[in-house]
PDB file of N, CA, C and O in Angstrom:
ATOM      1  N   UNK A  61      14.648 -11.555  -2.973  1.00  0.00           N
ATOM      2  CA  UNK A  61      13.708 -11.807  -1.913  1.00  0.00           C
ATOM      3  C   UNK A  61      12.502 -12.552  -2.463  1.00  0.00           C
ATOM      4  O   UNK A  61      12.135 -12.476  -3.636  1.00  0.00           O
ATOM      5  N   UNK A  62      11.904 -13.298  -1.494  1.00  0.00           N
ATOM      6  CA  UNK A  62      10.813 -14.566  -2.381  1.00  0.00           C
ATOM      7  C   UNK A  62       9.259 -13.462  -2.063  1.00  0.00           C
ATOM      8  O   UNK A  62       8.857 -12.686  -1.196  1.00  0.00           O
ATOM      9  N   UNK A  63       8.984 -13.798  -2.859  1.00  0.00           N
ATOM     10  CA  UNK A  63       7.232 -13.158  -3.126  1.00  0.00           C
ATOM     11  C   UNK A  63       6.610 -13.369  -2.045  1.00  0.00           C
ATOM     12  O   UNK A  63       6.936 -14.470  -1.601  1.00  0.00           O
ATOM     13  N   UNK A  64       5.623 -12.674  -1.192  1.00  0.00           N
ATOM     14  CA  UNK A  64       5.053 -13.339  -0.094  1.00  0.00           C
ATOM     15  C   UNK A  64       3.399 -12.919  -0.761  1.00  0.00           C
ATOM     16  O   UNK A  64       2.906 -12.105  -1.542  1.00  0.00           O
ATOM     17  N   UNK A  65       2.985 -14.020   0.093  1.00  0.00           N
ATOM     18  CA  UNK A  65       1.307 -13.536  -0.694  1.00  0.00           C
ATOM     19  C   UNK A  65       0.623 -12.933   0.300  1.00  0.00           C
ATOM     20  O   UNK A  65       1.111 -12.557   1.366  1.00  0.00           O
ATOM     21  N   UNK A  66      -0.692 -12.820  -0.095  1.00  0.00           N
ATOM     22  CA  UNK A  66      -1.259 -11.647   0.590  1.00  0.00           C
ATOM     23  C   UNK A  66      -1.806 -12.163   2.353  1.00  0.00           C
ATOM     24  O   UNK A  66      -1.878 -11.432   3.341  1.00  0.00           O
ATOM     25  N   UNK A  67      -2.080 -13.447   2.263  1.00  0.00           N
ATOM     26  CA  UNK A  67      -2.345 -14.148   3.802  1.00  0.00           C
ATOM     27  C   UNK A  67      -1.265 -13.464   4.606  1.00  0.00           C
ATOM     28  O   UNK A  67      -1.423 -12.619   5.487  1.00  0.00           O
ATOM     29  N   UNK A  68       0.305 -14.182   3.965  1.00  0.00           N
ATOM     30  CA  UNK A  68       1.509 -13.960   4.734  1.00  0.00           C
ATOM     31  C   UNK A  68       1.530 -12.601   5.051  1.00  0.00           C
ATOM     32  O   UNK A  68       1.816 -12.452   6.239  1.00  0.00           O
ATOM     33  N   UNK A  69       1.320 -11.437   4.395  1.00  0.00           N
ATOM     34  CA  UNK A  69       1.275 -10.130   4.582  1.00  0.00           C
ATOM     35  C   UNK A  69       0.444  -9.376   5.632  1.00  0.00           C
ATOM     36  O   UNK A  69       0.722  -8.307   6.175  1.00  0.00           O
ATOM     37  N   UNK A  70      -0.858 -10.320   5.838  1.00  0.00           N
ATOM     38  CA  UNK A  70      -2.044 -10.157   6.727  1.00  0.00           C
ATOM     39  C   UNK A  70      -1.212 -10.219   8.197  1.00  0.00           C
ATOM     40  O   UNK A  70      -1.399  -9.339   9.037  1.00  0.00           O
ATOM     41  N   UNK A  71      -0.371 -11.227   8.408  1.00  0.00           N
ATOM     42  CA  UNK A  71       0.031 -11.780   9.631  1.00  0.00           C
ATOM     43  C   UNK A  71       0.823 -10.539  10.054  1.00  0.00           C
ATOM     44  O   UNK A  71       1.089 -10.423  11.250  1.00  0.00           O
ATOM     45  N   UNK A  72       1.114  -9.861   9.428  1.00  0.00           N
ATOM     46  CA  UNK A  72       2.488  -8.494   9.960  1.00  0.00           C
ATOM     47  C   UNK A  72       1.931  -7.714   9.970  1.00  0.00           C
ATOM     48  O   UNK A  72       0.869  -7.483   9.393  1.00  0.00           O
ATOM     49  N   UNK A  73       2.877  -6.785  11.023  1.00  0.00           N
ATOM     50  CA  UNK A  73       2.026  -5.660  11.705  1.00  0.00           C
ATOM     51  C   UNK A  73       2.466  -4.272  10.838  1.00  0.00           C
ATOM     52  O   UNK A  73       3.435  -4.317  10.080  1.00  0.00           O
ATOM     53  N   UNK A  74       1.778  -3.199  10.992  1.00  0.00           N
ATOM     54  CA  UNK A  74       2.033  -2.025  10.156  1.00  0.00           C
ATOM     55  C   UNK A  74       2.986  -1.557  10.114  1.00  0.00           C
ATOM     56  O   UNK A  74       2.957  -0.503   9.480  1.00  0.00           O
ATOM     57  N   UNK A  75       3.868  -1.807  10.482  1.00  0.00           N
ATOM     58  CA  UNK A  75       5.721  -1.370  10.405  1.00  0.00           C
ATOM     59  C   UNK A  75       6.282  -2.237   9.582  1.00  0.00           C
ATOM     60  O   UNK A  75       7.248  -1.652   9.092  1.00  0.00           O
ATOM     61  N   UNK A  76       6.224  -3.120   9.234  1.00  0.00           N
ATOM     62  CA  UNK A  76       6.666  -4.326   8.663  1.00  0.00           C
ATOM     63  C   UNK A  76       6.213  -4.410   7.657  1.00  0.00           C
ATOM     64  O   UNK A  76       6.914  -5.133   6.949  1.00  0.00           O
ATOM     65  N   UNK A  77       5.083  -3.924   6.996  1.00  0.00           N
ATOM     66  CA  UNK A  77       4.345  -3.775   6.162  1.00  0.00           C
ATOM     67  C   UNK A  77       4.815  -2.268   5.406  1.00  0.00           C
ATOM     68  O   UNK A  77       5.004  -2.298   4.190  1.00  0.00           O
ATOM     69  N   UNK A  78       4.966  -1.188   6.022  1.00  0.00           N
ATOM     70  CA  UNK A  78       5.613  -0.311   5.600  1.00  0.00           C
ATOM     71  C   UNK A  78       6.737  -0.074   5.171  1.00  0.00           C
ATOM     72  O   UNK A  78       6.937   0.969   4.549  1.00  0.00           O
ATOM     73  N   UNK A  79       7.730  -0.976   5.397  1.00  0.00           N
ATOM     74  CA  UNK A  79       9.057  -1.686   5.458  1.00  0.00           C
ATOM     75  C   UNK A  79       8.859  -2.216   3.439  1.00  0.00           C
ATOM     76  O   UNK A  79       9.436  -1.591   2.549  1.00  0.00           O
ATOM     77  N   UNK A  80       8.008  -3.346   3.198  1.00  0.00           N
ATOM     78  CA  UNK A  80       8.069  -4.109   2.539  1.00  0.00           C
ATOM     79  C   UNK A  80       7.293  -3.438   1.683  1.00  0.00           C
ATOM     80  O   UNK A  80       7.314  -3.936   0.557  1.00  0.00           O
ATOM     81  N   UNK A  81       6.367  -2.146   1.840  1.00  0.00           N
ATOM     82  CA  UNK A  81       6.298  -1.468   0.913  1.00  0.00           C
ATOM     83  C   UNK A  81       6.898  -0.710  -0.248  1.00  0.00           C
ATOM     84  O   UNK A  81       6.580  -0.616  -1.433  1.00  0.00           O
ATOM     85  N   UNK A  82       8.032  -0.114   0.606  1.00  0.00           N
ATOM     86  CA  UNK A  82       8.936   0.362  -0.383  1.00  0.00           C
ATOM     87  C   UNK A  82       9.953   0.261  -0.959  1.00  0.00           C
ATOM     88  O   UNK A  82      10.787   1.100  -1.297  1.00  0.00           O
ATOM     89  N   UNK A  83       9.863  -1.302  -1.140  1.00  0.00           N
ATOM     90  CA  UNK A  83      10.463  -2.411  -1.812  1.00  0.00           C
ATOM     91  C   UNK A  83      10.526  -1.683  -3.894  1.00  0.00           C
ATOM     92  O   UNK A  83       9.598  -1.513  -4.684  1.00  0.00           O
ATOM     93  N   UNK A  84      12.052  -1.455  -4.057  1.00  0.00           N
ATOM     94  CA  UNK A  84      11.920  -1.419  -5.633  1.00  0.00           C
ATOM     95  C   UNK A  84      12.722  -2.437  -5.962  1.00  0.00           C
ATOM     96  O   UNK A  84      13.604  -2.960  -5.281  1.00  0.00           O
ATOM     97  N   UNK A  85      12.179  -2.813  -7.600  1.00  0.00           N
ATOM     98  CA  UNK A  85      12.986  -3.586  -8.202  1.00  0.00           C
ATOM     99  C   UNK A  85      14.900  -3.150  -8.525  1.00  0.00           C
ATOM    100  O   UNK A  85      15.019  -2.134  -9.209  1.00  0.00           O
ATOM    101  N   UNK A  86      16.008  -3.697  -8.177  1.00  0.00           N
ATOM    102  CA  UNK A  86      16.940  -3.689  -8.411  1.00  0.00           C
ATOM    103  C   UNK A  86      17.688  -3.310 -10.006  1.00  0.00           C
ATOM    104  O   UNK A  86      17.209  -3.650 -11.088  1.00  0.00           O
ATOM    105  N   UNK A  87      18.470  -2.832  -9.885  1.00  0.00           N
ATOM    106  CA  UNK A  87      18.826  -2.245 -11.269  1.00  0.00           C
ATOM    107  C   UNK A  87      18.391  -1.148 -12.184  1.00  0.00           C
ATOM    108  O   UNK A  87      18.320  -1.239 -13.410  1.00  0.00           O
ATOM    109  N   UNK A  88      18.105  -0.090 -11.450  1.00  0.00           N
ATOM    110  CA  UNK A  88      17.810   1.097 -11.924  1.00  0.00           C
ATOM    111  C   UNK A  88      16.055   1.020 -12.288  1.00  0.00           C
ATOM    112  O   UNK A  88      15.476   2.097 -12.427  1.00  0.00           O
ATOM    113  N   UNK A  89      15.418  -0.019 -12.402  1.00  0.00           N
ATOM    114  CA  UNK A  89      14.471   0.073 -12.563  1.00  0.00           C
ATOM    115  C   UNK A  89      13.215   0.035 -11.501  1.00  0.00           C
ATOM    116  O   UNK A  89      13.042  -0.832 -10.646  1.00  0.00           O
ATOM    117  N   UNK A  90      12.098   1.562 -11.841  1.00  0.00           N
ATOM    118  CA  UNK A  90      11.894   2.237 -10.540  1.00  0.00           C
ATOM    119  C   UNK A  90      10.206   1.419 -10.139  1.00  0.00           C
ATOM    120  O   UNK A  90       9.377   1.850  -9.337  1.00  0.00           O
ATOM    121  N   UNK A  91      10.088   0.010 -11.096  1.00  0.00           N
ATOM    122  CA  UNK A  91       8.942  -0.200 -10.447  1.00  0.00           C
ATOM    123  C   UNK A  91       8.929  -1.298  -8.871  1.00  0.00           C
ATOM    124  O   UNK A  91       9.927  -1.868  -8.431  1.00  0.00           O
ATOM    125  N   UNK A  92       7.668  -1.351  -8.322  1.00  0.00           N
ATOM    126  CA  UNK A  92       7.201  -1.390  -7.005  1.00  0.00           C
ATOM    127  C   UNK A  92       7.450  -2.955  -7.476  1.00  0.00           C
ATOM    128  O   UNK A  92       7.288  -3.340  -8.634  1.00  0.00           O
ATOM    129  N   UNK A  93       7.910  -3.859  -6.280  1.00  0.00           N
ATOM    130  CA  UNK A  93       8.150  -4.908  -6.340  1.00  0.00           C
ATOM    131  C   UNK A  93       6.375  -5.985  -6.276  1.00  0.00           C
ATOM    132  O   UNK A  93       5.549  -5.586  -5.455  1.00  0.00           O
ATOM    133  N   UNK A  94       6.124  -6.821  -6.867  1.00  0.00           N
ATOM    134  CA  UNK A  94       4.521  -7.921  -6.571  1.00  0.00           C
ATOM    135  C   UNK A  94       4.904  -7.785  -4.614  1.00  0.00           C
ATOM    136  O   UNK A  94       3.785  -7.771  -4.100  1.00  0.00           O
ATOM    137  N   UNK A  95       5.819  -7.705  -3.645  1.00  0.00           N
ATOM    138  CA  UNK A  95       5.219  -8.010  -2.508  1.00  0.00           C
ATOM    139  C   UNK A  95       4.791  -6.878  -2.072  1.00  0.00           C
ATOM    140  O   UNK A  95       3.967  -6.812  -1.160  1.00  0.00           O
ATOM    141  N   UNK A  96       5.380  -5.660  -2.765  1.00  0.00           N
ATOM    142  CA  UNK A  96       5.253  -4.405  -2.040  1.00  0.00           C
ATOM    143  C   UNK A  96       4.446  -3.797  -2.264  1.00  0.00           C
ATOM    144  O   UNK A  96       3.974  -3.034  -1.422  1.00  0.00           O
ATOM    145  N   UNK A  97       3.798  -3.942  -3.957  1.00  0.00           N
ATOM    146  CA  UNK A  97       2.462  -3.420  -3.947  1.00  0.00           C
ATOM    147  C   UNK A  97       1.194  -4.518  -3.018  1.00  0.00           C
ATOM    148  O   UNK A  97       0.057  -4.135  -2.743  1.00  0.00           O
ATOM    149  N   UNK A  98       1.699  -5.738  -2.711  1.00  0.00           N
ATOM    150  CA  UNK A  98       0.352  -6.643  -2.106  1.00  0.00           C
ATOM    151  C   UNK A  98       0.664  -6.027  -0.520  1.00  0.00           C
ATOM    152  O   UNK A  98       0.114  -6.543   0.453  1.00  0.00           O
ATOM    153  N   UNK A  99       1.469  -5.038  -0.401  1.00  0.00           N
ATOM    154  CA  UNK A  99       1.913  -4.965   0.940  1.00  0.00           C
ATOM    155  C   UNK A  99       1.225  -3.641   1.039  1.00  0.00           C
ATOM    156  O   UNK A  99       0.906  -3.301   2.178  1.00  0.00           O
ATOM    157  N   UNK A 100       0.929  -2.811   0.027  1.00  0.00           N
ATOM    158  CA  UNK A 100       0.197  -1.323   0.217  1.00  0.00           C
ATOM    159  C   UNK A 100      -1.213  -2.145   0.045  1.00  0.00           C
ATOM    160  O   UNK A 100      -2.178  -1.716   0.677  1.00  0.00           O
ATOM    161  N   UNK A 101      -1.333  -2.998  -0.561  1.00  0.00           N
ATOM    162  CA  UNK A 101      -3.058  -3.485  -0.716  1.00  0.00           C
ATOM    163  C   UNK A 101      -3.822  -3.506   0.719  1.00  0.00           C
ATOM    164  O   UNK A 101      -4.930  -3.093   1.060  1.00  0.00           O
ATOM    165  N   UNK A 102      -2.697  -4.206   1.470  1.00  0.00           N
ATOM    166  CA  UNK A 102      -3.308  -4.666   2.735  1.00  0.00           C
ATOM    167  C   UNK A 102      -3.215  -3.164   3.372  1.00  0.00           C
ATOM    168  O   UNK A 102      -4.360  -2.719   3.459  1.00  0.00           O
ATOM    169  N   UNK A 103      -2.334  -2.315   3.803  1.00  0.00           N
ATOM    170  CA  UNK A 103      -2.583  -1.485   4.357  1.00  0.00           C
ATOM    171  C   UNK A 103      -3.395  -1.003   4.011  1.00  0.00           C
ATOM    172  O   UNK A 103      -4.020  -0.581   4.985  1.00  0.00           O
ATOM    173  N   UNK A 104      -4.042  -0.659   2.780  1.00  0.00           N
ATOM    174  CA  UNK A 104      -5.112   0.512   2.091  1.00  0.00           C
ATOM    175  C   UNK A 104      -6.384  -0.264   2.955  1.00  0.00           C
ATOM    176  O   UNK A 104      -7.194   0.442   3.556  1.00  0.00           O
ATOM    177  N   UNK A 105      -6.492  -1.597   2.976  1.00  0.00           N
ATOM    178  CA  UNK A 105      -7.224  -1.852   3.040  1.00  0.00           C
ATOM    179  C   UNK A 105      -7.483  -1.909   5.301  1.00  0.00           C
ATOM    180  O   UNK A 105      -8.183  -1.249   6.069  1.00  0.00           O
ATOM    181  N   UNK A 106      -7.106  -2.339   5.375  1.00  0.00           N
ATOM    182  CA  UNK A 106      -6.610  -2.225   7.226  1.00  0.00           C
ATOM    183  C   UNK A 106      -6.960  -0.290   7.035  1.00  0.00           C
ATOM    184  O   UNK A 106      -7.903   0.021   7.762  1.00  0.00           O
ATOM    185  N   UNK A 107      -6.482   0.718   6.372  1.00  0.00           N
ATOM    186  CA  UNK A 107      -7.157   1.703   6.805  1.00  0.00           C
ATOM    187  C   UNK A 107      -8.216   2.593   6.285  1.00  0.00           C
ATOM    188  O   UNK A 107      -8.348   3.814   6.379  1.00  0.00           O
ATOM    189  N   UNK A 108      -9.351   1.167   5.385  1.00  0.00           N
ATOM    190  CA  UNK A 108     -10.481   1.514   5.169  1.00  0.00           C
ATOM    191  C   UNK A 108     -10.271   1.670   3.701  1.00  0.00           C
ATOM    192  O   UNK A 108     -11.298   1.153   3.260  1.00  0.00           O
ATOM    193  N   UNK A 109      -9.799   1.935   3.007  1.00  0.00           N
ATOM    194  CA  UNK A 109      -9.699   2.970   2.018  1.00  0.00           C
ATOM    195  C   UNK A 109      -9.768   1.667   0.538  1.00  0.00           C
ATOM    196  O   UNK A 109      -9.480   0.483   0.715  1.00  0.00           O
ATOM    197  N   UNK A 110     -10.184   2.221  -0.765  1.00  0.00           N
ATOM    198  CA  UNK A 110      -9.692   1.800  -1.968  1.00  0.00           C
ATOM    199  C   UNK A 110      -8.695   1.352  -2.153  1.00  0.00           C
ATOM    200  O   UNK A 110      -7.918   2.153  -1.635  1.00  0.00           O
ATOM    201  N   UNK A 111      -8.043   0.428  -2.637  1.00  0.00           N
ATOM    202  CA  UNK A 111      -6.370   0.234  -3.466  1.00  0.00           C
ATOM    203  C   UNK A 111      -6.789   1.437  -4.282  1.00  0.00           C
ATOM    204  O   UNK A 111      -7.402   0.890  -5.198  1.00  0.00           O
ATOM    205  N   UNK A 112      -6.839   2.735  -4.515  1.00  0.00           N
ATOM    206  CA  UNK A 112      -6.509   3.380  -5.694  1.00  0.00           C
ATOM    207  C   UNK A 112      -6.164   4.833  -5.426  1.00  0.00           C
ATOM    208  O   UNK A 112      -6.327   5.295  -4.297  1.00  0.00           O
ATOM    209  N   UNK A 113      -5.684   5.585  -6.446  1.00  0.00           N
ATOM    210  CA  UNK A 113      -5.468   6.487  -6.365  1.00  0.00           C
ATOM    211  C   UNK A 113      -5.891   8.003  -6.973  1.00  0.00           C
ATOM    212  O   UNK A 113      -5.222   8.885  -7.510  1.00  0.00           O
ATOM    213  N   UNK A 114      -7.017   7.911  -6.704  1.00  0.00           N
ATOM    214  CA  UNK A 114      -7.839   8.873  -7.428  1.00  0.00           C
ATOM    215  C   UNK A 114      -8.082   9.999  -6.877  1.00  0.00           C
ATOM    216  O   UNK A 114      -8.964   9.931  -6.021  1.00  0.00           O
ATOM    217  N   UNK A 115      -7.563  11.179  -7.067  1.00  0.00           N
ATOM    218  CA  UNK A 115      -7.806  12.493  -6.525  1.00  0.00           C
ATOM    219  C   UNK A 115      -8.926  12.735  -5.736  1.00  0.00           C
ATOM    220  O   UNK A 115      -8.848  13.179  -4.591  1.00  0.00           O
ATOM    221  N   UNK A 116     -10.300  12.372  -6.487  1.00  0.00           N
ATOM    222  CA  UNK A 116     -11.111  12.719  -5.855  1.00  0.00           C
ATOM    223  C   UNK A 116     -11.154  12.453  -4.458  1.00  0.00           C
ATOM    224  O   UNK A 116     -11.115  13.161  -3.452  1.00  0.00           O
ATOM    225  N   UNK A 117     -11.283  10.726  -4.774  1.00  0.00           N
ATOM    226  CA  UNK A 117     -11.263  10.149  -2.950  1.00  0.00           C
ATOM    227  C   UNK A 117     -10.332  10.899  -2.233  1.00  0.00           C
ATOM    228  O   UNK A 117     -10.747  11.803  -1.508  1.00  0.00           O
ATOM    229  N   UNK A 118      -8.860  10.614  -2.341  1.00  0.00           N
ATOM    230  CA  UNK A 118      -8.233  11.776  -1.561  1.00  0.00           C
ATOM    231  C   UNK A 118      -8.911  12.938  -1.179  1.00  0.00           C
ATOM    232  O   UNK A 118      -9.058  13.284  -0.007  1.00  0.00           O
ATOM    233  N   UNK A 119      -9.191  13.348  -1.841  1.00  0.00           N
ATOM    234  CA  UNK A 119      -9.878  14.765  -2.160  1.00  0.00           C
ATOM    235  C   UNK A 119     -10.777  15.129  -0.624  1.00  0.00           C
ATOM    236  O   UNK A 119     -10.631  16.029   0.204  1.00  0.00           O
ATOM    237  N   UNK A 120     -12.077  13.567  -0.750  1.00  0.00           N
ATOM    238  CA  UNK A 120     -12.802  13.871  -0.339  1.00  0.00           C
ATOM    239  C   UNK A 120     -12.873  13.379   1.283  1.00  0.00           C
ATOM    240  O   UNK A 120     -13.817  13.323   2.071  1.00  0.00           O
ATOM    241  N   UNK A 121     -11.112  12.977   1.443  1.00  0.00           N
ATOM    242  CA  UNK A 121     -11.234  12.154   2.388  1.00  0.00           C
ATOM    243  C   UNK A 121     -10.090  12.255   3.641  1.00  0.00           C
ATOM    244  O   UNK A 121      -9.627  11.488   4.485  1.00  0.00           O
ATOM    245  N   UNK A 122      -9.915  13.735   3.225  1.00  0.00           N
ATOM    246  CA  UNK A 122      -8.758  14.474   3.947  1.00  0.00           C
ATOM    247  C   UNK A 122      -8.894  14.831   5.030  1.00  0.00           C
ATOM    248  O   UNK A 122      -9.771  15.661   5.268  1.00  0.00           O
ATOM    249  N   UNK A 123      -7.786  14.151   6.418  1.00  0.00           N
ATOM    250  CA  UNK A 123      -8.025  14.390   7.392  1.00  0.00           C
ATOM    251  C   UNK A 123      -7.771  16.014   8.450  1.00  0.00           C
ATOM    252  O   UNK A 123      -7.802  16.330   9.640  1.00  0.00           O
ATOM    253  N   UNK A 124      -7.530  16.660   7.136  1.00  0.00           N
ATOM    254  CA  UNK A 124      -7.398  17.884   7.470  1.00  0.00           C
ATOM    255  C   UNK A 124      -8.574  18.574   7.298  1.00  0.00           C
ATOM    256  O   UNK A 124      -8.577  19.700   7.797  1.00  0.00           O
ATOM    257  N   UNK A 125      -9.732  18.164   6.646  1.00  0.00           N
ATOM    258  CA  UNK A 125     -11.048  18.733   6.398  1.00  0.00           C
ATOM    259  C   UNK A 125     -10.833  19.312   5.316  1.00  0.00           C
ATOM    260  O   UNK A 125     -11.798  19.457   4.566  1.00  0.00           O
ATOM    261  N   UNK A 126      -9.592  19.788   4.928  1.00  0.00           N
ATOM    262  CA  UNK A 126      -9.199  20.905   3.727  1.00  0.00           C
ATOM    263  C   UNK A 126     -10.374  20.395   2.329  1.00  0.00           C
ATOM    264  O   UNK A 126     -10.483  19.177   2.191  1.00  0.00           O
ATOM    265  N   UNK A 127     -11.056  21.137   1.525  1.00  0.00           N
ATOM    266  CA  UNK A 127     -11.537  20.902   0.107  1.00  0.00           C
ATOM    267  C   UNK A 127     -11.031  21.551  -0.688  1.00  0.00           C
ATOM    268  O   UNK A 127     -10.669  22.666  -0.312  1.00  0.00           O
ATOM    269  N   UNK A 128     -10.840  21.255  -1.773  1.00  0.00           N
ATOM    270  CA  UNK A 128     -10.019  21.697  -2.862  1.00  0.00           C
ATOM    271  C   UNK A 128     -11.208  22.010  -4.034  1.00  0.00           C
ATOM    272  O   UNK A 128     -10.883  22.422  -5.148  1.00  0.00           O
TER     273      UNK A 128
END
């Protein structure tokens, strides 16, 4: 599948994007494909949030109110 960049990714809607997220590389090997991580970028970003994954933020940003 050809690389799409991050404009092209902008244009699709959140299903499609979720789709192309969980894109892995072929052949046993378990990393995230260049479209699929530019494809979680945009969502993170469409729902406010960091590209990252840091406990805390989670932490502090849970829509359950829950604190840990």
């Amino acid at each position: 599948m050809e690389t799409k960049t991050i404009k092209e990714l902008q244009q699709l809607n959140d299903e499609e994007l979720k789709r192309l997220a969980l894109q892995r590389h072929k052949g046993g090997r378990k990393k995230s494909t260049t479209t699929a991580l530019r494809a979680q970028l945009v969502l993170w970003r469409r729902a406010g949030r960091p590209f990252q994954s840091e406990a805390h933020w989670i932490r502090n940003h849970t829509e359950t109110g829950v604190r840990f």
